[in-house]
């Protein structure tokens, strides 16, 4: 059994070199569909706990964009790690980190306890939104900043690029943006010469799309597919459930040919309460360990959803009934793995990409890589740009006027358009909302023969002189005049980010705004003529 048992020196010596050699904690690596300790080759099974207050896990959503970074709270780590260790925890999952905070103390404490970390890259305010999906320079900066901050810790296993972003067939069009994030974070880690760290996706257990999601994130070339798959599953409920009736048996068969590690990223149905965790020993039994690499129980902190193992009040912590029962079940969980030296993966082929259709409207063509330099160059080339102080709530209205009915022309927004169903993306679709608006305003302005009143937009735009250097020229030529070209240059670093102070709490920055959808198949020349007439009449007011 690959697990952490601090009460047993013998098992700790075999399973966790990290517990005795903190400075050289043994990184976790992947080979085929399994995790291994890099140095001794012992197979690693996740015995994990979700560790973040008010994190929005368990399929929940929240309008609160503030969060507390648990790995920047040294006192909290000191308070909680002993209880985690007593549960034989070797992995925690955190849902939102502040990349500007200092995580050294908590990560060292975790290393001392032989505990590894899997972190989500987003935050409540800055993540891929299933209702308005985007992969833009704001998200890219957020994600790469987290990677930069956490890459120095050898007990980082990897990252989730998204958590339950798609939860039914109606928002499957968000998946290309998730997969683009996976692609770009994998490329970024290699570009920065960081040690290998995986980038994966955590999916929910929606029966209508779980087959498609499983296949989609794994299909295609390896540089665009996930390094591991997290499954949030709550189907084993109560003592009457079994390996078969819970669906665990079926899910295990479905993942039996997966070519990267898969594990339960959340589990622990709480109906009926208190939880019995009868599935825990099964997860680490021969029925599942050949396919699954362990599981992460949801969750450590007690909250309104009643999933907590412990109740925290300031510096004090109390074990709840769920903690006691889970402790009993995890103690009886055993897993017999293989050594990486003797393991030859048989699951080498990627999954087939799901067929696009009414029940799966996600293109395999992915959005472009965000590139702040390209976006900056684009703005510097314009004659009409949005004011830097244009109000957030005005941006959607302005886009609607410029590119939507009844006054606008969709062609003005072709270069910033994005469509995860058709797989058509403008070269500037990954720029921030103000930059995209500038592109649309300039297109409108040029179509009106550069009339002065055409660059007013109710006082939200300003005329300017283009200033394009030689480096920008090459990028802009690739993008094309209408922004429909393919830019092959990739960003070389992380943009600036502000995410709270160096303490433990962060207020989410304003979420990235994106343009509303327009029908780009109908240019509407009659509407265009009306818009030009309005320009002549000086009626560009919102």
mmCIF file of C-alpha atoms in Angstrom, residues 11-293:
data_model
loop_
_atom_site.group_PDB
_atom_site.id
_atom_site.type_symbol
_atom_site.label_atom_id
_atom_site.label_comp_id
_atom_site.label_asym_id
_atom_site.label_seq_id
_atom_site.Cartn_x
_atom_site.Cartn_y
_atom_site.Cartn_z
ATOM 1 C CA UNK A 11 5.705 2.122 6.078
ATOM 2 C CA UNK A 12 6.627 5.786 6.123
ATOM 3 C CA UNK A 13 10.187 4.917 5.159
ATOM 4 C CA UNK A 14 9.017 2.934 2.144
ATOM 5 C CA UNK A 15 6.100 5.069 1.008
ATOM 6 C CA UNK A 16 7.367 8.535 1.795
ATOM 7 C CA UNK A 17 11.006 9.464 1.530
ATOM 8 C CA UNK A 18 9.669 12.989 1.981
ATOM 9 C CA UNK A 19 8.946 12.353 5.644
ATOM 10 C CA UNK A 20 12.656 11.926 6.404
ATOM 11 C CA UNK A 21 14.349 13.888 3.616
ATOM 12 C CA UNK A 22 12.320 17.072 3.444
ATOM 13 C CA UNK A 23 14.806 19.028 1.358
ATOM 14 C CA UNK A 24 14.674 16.347 -1.336
ATOM 15 C CA UNK A 25 11.026 15.337 -1.192
ATOM 16 C CA UNK A 26 10.505 12.733 -3.866
ATOM 17 C CA UNK A 27 8.404 14.219 -6.699
ATOM 18 C CA UNK A 28 5.451 12.286 -8.056
ATOM 19 C CA UNK A 29 5.723 11.398 -11.751
ATOM 20 C CA UNK A 30 3.443 9.665 -14.221
ATOM 21 C CA UNK A 31 4.065 6.647 -16.395
ATOM 22 C CA UNK A 32 1.205 5.378 -18.464
ATOM 23 C CA UNK A 33 -1.952 5.424 -16.369
ATOM 24 C CA UNK A 34 -0.198 5.415 -12.982
ATOM 25 C CA UNK A 35 1.558 7.729 -10.537
ATOM 26 C CA UNK A 36 4.953 6.800 -9.094
ATOM 27 C CA UNK A 37 7.527 8.152 -6.702
ATOM 28 C CA UNK A 38 10.302 9.381 -8.966
ATOM 29 C CA UNK A 39 13.258 7.968 -7.007
ATOM 30 C CA UNK A 40 12.195 4.558 -5.754
ATOM 31 C CA UNK A 41 9.538 3.805 -8.364
ATOM 32 C CA UNK A 42 6.855 2.823 -5.837
ATOM 33 C CA UNK A 43 3.335 3.301 -7.159
ATOM 34 C CA UNK A 44 1.578 6.287 -5.579
ATOM 35 C CA UNK A 45 -2.084 6.086 -4.655
ATOM 36 C CA UNK A 46 -3.737 9.342 -3.677
ATOM 37 C CA UNK A 47 -5.228 9.344 -0.195
ATOM 38 C CA UNK A 48 -6.504 12.874 -0.359
ATOM 39 C CA UNK A 49 -8.662 15.470 1.338
ATOM 40 C CA UNK A 50 -10.142 18.600 -0.250
ATOM 41 C CA UNK A 51 -8.699 21.427 1.816
ATOM 42 C CA UNK A 52 -10.192 24.897 1.387
ATOM 43 C CA UNK A 53 -12.993 26.792 3.059
ATOM 44 C CA UNK A 54 -15.842 28.046 0.872
ATOM 45 C CA UNK A 55 -14.065 26.791 -2.213
ATOM 46 C CA UNK A 56 -17.078 26.079 -4.397
ATOM 47 C CA UNK A 57 -16.390 22.374 -4.824
ATOM 48 C CA UNK A 58 -19.021 19.626 -4.883
ATOM 49 C CA UNK A 59 -20.584 21.177 -7.977
ATOM 50 C CA UNK A 60 -21.561 24.339 -6.129
ATOM 51 C CA UNK A 61 -21.347 27.826 -7.533
ATOM 52 C CA UNK A 62 -20.974 31.149 -5.814
ATOM 53 C CA UNK A 63 -21.201 34.850 -6.608
ATOM 54 C CA UNK A 64 -18.685 35.573 -3.860
ATOM 55 C CA UNK A 65 -15.337 36.224 -5.512
ATOM 56 C CA UNK A 66 -13.358 36.490 -2.280
ATOM 57 C CA UNK A 67 -11.411 33.506 -1.075
ATOM 58 C CA UNK A 68 -8.894 32.525 1.560
ATOM 59 C CA UNK A 69 -5.717 30.868 0.340
ATOM 60 C CA UNK A 70 -5.203 27.937 2.745
ATOM 61 C CA UNK A 71 -1.550 27.520 1.795
ATOM 62 C CA UNK A 72 -0.739 31.089 2.815
ATOM 63 C CA UNK A 73 -2.153 30.522 6.313
ATOM 64 C CA UNK A 74 0.778 29.167 8.314
ATOM 65 C CA UNK A 75 -1.200 28.997 11.548
ATOM 66 C CA UNK A 76 -4.018 27.162 9.840
ATOM 67 C CA UNK A 77 -1.621 24.634 8.338
ATOM 68 C CA UNK A 78 -0.014 24.062 11.729
ATOM 69 C CA UNK A 79 -3.473 23.554 13.233
ATOM 70 C CA UNK A 80 -4.796 21.167 10.564
ATOM 71 C CA UNK A 81 -1.884 19.095 9.270
ATOM 72 C CA UNK A 82 -1.741 16.844 12.363
ATOM 73 C CA UNK A 83 -5.401 15.913 11.822
ATOM 74 C CA UNK A 84 -4.797 15.334 8.111
ATOM 75 C CA UNK A 85 -1.805 13.151 8.880
ATOM 76 C CA UNK A 86 -3.827 11.097 11.326
ATOM 77 C CA UNK A 87 -6.104 10.283 8.375
ATOM 78 C CA UNK A 88 -3.060 8.978 6.454
ATOM 79 C CA UNK A 89 -3.496 11.893 4.042
ATOM 80 C CA UNK A 90 -0.792 12.061 1.388
ATOM 81 C CA UNK A 91 -2.474 14.634 -0.886
ATOM 82 C CA UNK A 92 -4.630 17.709 -0.488
ATOM 83 C CA UNK A 93 -6.593 19.479 -3.176
ATOM 84 C CA UNK A 94 -6.883 23.270 -3.034
ATOM 85 C CA UNK A 95 -9.299 25.183 -5.260
ATOM 86 C CA UNK A 96 -7.930 28.738 -5.381
ATOM 87 C CA UNK A 97 -4.488 30.125 -4.570
ATOM 88 C CA UNK A 98 -3.207 33.680 -4.347
ATOM 89 C CA UNK A 99 -0.124 33.727 -6.599
ATOM 90 C CA UNK A 100 1.207 36.855 -4.888
ATOM 91 C CA UNK A 101 1.223 35.221 -1.438
ATOM 92 C CA UNK A 102 4.060 33.347 0.250
ATOM 93 C CA UNK A 103 3.399 29.612 0.514
ATOM 94 C CA UNK A 104 6.800 28.505 1.785
ATOM 95 C CA UNK A 105 5.844 27.732 5.366
ATOM 96 C CA UNK A 106 2.717 25.707 4.615
ATOM 97 C CA UNK A 107 4.378 23.820 1.777
ATOM 98 C CA UNK A 108 7.292 22.962 4.059
ATOM 99 C CA UNK A 109 4.927 21.793 6.778
ATOM 100 C CA UNK A 110 3.156 19.627 4.207
ATOM 101 C CA UNK A 111 6.477 18.222 3.003
ATOM 102 C CA UNK A 112 7.400 17.355 6.574
ATOM 103 C CA UNK A 113 4.153 15.408 6.821
ATOM 104 C CA UNK A 114 4.644 13.727 3.462
ATOM 105 C CA UNK A 115 1.672 15.508 1.915
ATOM 106 C CA UNK A 116 1.521 16.505 -1.747
ATOM 107 C CA UNK A 117 -0.692 19.131 -3.410
ATOM 108 C CA UNK A 118 -2.961 19.308 -6.449
ATOM 109 C CA UNK A 119 -4.166 22.867 -7.104
ATOM 110 C CA UNK A 120 -6.865 24.322 -9.306
ATOM 111 C CA UNK A 121 -5.490 27.154 -11.451
ATOM 112 C CA UNK A 122 -8.547 29.369 -11.407
ATOM 113 C CA UNK A 123 -10.248 31.380 -8.694
ATOM 114 C CA UNK A 124 -13.908 32.217 -8.067
ATOM 115 C CA UNK A 125 -13.589 35.364 -10.183
ATOM 116 C CA UNK A 126 -11.016 34.250 -12.732
ATOM 117 C CA UNK A 127 -11.767 30.894 -14.276
ATOM 118 C CA UNK A 128 -13.367 29.526 -17.427
ATOM 119 C CA UNK A 129 -17.068 30.369 -17.246
ATOM 120 C CA UNK A 130 -19.345 27.693 -18.673
ATOM 121 C CA UNK A 131 -22.007 30.296 -19.531
ATOM 122 C CA UNK A 132 -19.632 32.637 -21.370
ATOM 123 C CA UNK A 133 -16.480 30.627 -22.056
ATOM 124 C CA UNK A 134 -13.234 32.316 -22.973
ATOM 125 C CA UNK A 135 -9.526 31.634 -22.940
ATOM 126 C CA UNK A 136 -7.958 35.078 -22.838
ATOM 127 C CA UNK A 137 -4.898 36.912 -21.590
ATOM 128 C CA UNK A 138 -6.513 37.596 -18.204
ATOM 129 C CA UNK A 139 -6.999 33.882 -17.579
ATOM 130 C CA UNK A 140 -3.611 33.030 -19.063
ATOM 131 C CA UNK A 141 -1.915 35.460 -16.689
ATOM 132 C CA UNK A 142 -3.808 34.054 -13.714
ATOM 133 C CA UNK A 143 -3.027 30.431 -14.597
ATOM 134 C CA UNK A 144 0.659 30.937 -15.403
ATOM 135 C CA UNK A 145 1.132 32.989 -12.234
ATOM 136 C CA UNK A 146 -0.107 30.083 -10.130
ATOM 137 C CA UNK A 147 2.204 27.712 -11.997
ATOM 138 C CA UNK A 148 5.143 30.082 -11.442
ATOM 139 C CA UNK A 149 4.389 30.405 -7.741
ATOM 140 C CA UNK A 150 3.998 26.688 -7.053
ATOM 141 C CA UNK A 151 6.576 25.207 -9.420
ATOM 142 C CA UNK A 152 9.435 25.424 -6.907
ATOM 143 C CA UNK A 153 7.804 22.957 -4.523
ATOM 144 C CA UNK A 154 8.643 19.320 -5.126
ATOM 145 C CA UNK A 155 5.449 18.241 -3.415
ATOM 146 C CA UNK A 156 3.310 19.797 -6.179
ATOM 147 C CA UNK A 157 1.794 16.967 -8.213
ATOM 148 C CA UNK A 158 0.057 19.235 -10.687
ATOM 149 C CA UNK A 159 -2.885 21.437 -11.541
ATOM 150 C CA UNK A 160 -6.495 21.367 -12.679
ATOM 151 C CA UNK A 161 -7.245 23.727 -15.582
ATOM 152 C CA UNK A 162 -10.947 23.517 -14.782
ATOM 153 C CA UNK A 163 -13.431 22.005 -12.376
ATOM 154 C CA UNK A 164 -16.828 20.907 -13.689
ATOM 155 C CA UNK A 165 -16.768 23.665 -16.293
ATOM 156 C CA UNK A 166 -19.146 21.608 -18.427
ATOM 157 C CA UNK A 167 -21.992 20.071 -16.446
ATOM 158 C CA UNK A 168 -24.540 19.232 -19.142
ATOM 159 C CA UNK A 169 -24.905 19.118 -22.906
ATOM 160 C CA UNK A 170 -26.032 22.740 -23.203
ATOM 161 C CA UNK A 171 -22.612 24.116 -22.245
ATOM 162 C CA UNK A 172 -20.380 21.600 -24.010
ATOM 163 C CA UNK A 173 -19.148 24.503 -26.165
ATOM 164 C CA UNK A 174 -16.962 25.530 -23.192
ATOM 165 C CA UNK A 175 -14.761 22.437 -23.471
ATOM 166 C CA UNK A 176 -12.500 23.746 -26.288
ATOM 167 C CA UNK A 177 -11.518 26.621 -23.990
ATOM 168 C CA UNK A 178 -10.668 24.200 -21.176
ATOM 169 C CA UNK A 179 -8.597 22.073 -23.505
ATOM 170 C CA UNK A 180 -6.803 25.162 -24.818
ATOM 171 C CA UNK A 181 -5.905 26.017 -21.215
ATOM 172 C CA UNK A 182 -4.523 22.495 -20.725
ATOM 173 C CA UNK A 183 -2.502 22.805 -23.929
ATOM 174 C CA UNK A 184 -1.028 26.174 -23.012
ATOM 175 C CA UNK A 185 -0.197 25.327 -19.400
ATOM 176 C CA UNK A 186 1.585 22.145 -20.496
ATOM 177 C CA UNK A 187 3.541 24.170 -23.042
ATOM 178 C CA UNK A 188 4.296 26.868 -20.464
ATOM 179 C CA UNK A 189 5.715 24.385 -17.962
ATOM 180 C CA UNK A 190 8.026 23.023 -20.649
ATOM 181 C CA UNK A 191 8.967 26.469 -21.893
ATOM 182 C CA UNK A 192 9.989 27.558 -18.397
ATOM 183 C CA UNK A 193 12.013 24.371 -17.887
ATOM 184 C CA UNK A 194 10.098 23.544 -14.731
ATOM 185 C CA UNK A 195 10.212 19.969 -13.492
ATOM 186 C CA UNK A 196 7.368 17.833 -14.890
ATOM 187 C CA UNK A 197 4.023 18.702 -13.304
ATOM 188 C CA UNK A 198 0.733 17.441 -14.674
ATOM 189 C CA UNK A 199 -2.168 19.509 -15.980
ATOM 190 C CA UNK A 200 -5.576 17.881 -15.796
ATOM 191 C CA UNK A 201 -9.309 18.455 -15.614
ATOM 192 C CA UNK A 202 -11.862 17.592 -12.912
ATOM 193 C CA UNK A 203 -15.229 16.478 -14.293
ATOM 194 C CA UNK A 204 -18.593 15.884 -12.690
ATOM 195 C CA UNK A 205 -20.578 12.660 -13.007
ATOM 196 C CA UNK A 206 -23.345 13.843 -15.321
ATOM 197 C CA UNK A 207 -24.638 10.721 -17.053
ATOM 198 C CA UNK A 208 -25.555 12.581 -20.246
ATOM 199 C CA UNK A 209 -22.038 13.784 -21.039
ATOM 200 C CA UNK A 210 -19.537 11.836 -18.933
ATOM 201 C CA UNK A 211 -18.532 9.601 -21.850
ATOM 202 C CA UNK A 212 -17.970 12.599 -24.104
ATOM 203 C CA UNK A 213 -15.981 14.554 -21.500
ATOM 204 C CA UNK A 214 -13.810 11.542 -20.721
ATOM 205 C CA UNK A 215 -12.973 11.128 -24.381
ATOM 206 C CA UNK A 216 -12.683 14.790 -25.329
ATOM 207 C CA UNK A 217 -10.007 15.809 -22.834
ATOM 208 C CA UNK A 218 -7.891 12.754 -23.718
ATOM 209 C CA UNK A 219 -8.278 12.538 -27.493
ATOM 210 C CA UNK A 220 -5.958 13.993 -30.094
ATOM 211 C CA UNK A 221 -2.306 14.868 -29.720
ATOM 212 C CA UNK A 222 -0.644 14.469 -26.338
ATOM 213 C CA UNK A 223 0.359 18.153 -26.216
ATOM 214 C CA UNK A 224 -3.330 19.131 -26.035
ATOM 215 C CA UNK A 225 -4.672 16.330 -23.831
ATOM 216 C CA UNK A 226 -4.781 16.056 -20.050
ATOM 217 C CA UNK A 227 -1.961 14.539 -18.020
ATOM 218 C CA UNK A 228 -4.480 13.163 -15.530
ATOM 219 C CA UNK A 229 -8.239 13.029 -15.089
ATOM 220 C CA UNK A 230 -10.098 13.914 -11.885
ATOM 221 C CA UNK A 231 -13.585 12.515 -11.385
ATOM 222 C CA UNK A 232 -15.992 14.193 -8.938
ATOM 223 C CA UNK A 233 -18.386 11.397 -8.029
ATOM 224 C CA UNK A 234 -21.002 11.093 -5.294
ATOM 225 C CA UNK A 235 -22.934 7.990 -6.347
ATOM 226 C CA UNK A 236 -22.100 5.669 -3.412
ATOM 227 C CA UNK A 237 -24.708 6.787 -0.903
ATOM 228 C CA UNK A 238 -25.440 4.890 2.291
ATOM 229 C CA UNK A 239 -24.609 1.406 3.512
ATOM 230 C CA UNK A 240 -26.923 -0.224 0.985
ATOM 231 C CA UNK A 241 -24.691 0.848 -1.919
ATOM 232 C CA UNK A 242 -22.258 -1.613 -3.427
ATOM 233 C CA UNK A 243 -19.485 -1.618 -6.004
ATOM 234 C CA UNK A 244 -22.090 -2.499 -8.614
ATOM 235 C CA UNK A 245 -25.142 -0.461 -7.559
ATOM 236 C CA UNK A 246 -23.107 2.708 -7.003
ATOM 237 C CA UNK A 247 -21.859 2.677 -10.554
ATOM 238 C CA UNK A 248 -18.247 2.319 -9.438
ATOM 239 C CA UNK A 249 -18.021 -0.952 -11.350
ATOM 240 C CA UNK A 250 -19.239 0.660 -14.577
ATOM 241 C CA UNK A 251 -16.984 3.686 -14.193
ATOM 242 C CA UNK A 252 -14.009 1.389 -13.600
ATOM 243 C CA UNK A 253 -14.738 -0.487 -16.818
ATOM 244 C CA UNK A 254 -15.082 2.777 -18.721
ATOM 245 C CA UNK A 255 -11.657 3.987 -17.561
ATOM 246 C CA UNK A 256 -9.938 0.624 -17.976
ATOM 247 C CA UNK A 257 -8.356 1.720 -21.263
ATOM 248 C CA UNK A 258 -7.459 5.279 -20.200
ATOM 249 C CA UNK A 259 -3.822 6.099 -20.925
ATOM 250 C CA UNK A 260 -3.231 8.675 -18.153
ATOM 251 C CA UNK A 261 -3.864 8.452 -14.400
ATOM 252 C CA UNK A 262 -7.473 8.825 -13.277
ATOM 253 C CA UNK A 263 -8.646 9.324 -9.709
ATOM 254 C CA UNK A 264 -11.635 10.551 -7.758
ATOM 255 C CA UNK A 265 -11.023 14.290 -7.366
ATOM 256 C CA UNK A 266 -14.006 14.519 -5.000
ATOM 257 C CA UNK A 267 -16.081 11.808 -3.359
ATOM 258 C CA UNK A 268 -18.133 11.157 -0.250
ATOM 259 C CA UNK A 269 -21.925 11.281 -0.601
ATOM 260 C CA UNK A 270 -23.451 12.772 2.562
ATOM 261 C CA UNK A 271 -26.936 11.305 2.224
ATOM 262 C CA UNK A 272 -27.818 9.736 4.555
ATOM 263 C CA UNK A 273 -25.807 11.377 7.322
ATOM 264 C CA UNK A 274 -23.547 10.730 9.049
ATOM 265 C CA UNK A 275 -21.411 9.347 6.257
ATOM 266 C CA UNK A 276 -20.183 5.786 6.590
ATOM 267 C CA UNK A 277 -17.505 5.898 3.836
ATOM 268 C CA UNK A 278 -18.080 2.239 2.991
ATOM 269 C CA UNK A 279 -16.675 2.951 -0.472
ATOM 270 C CA UNK A 280 -13.256 4.004 0.843
ATOM 271 C CA UNK A 281 -11.792 0.492 1.323
ATOM 272 C CA UNK A 282 -13.239 -0.514 -2.057
ATOM 273 C CA UNK A 283 -11.462 2.338 -3.825
ATOM 274 C CA UNK A 284 -8.138 0.925 -2.601
ATOM 275 C CA UNK A 285 -9.055 -2.710 -3.290
ATOM 276 C CA UNK A 286 -8.107 -4.906 -6.212
ATOM 277 C CA UNK A 287 -11.472 -4.066 -7.790
ATOM 278 C CA UNK A 288 -10.289 -0.546 -8.534
ATOM 279 C CA UNK A 289 -6.548 -0.036 -8.024
ATOM 280 C CA UNK A 290 -5.643 -1.428 -11.422
ATOM 281 C CA UNK A 291 -7.539 1.481 -12.989
ATOM 282 C CA UNK A 292 -7.809 4.252 -10.399
ATOM 283 C CA UNK A 293 -4.958 6.049 -8.641
#
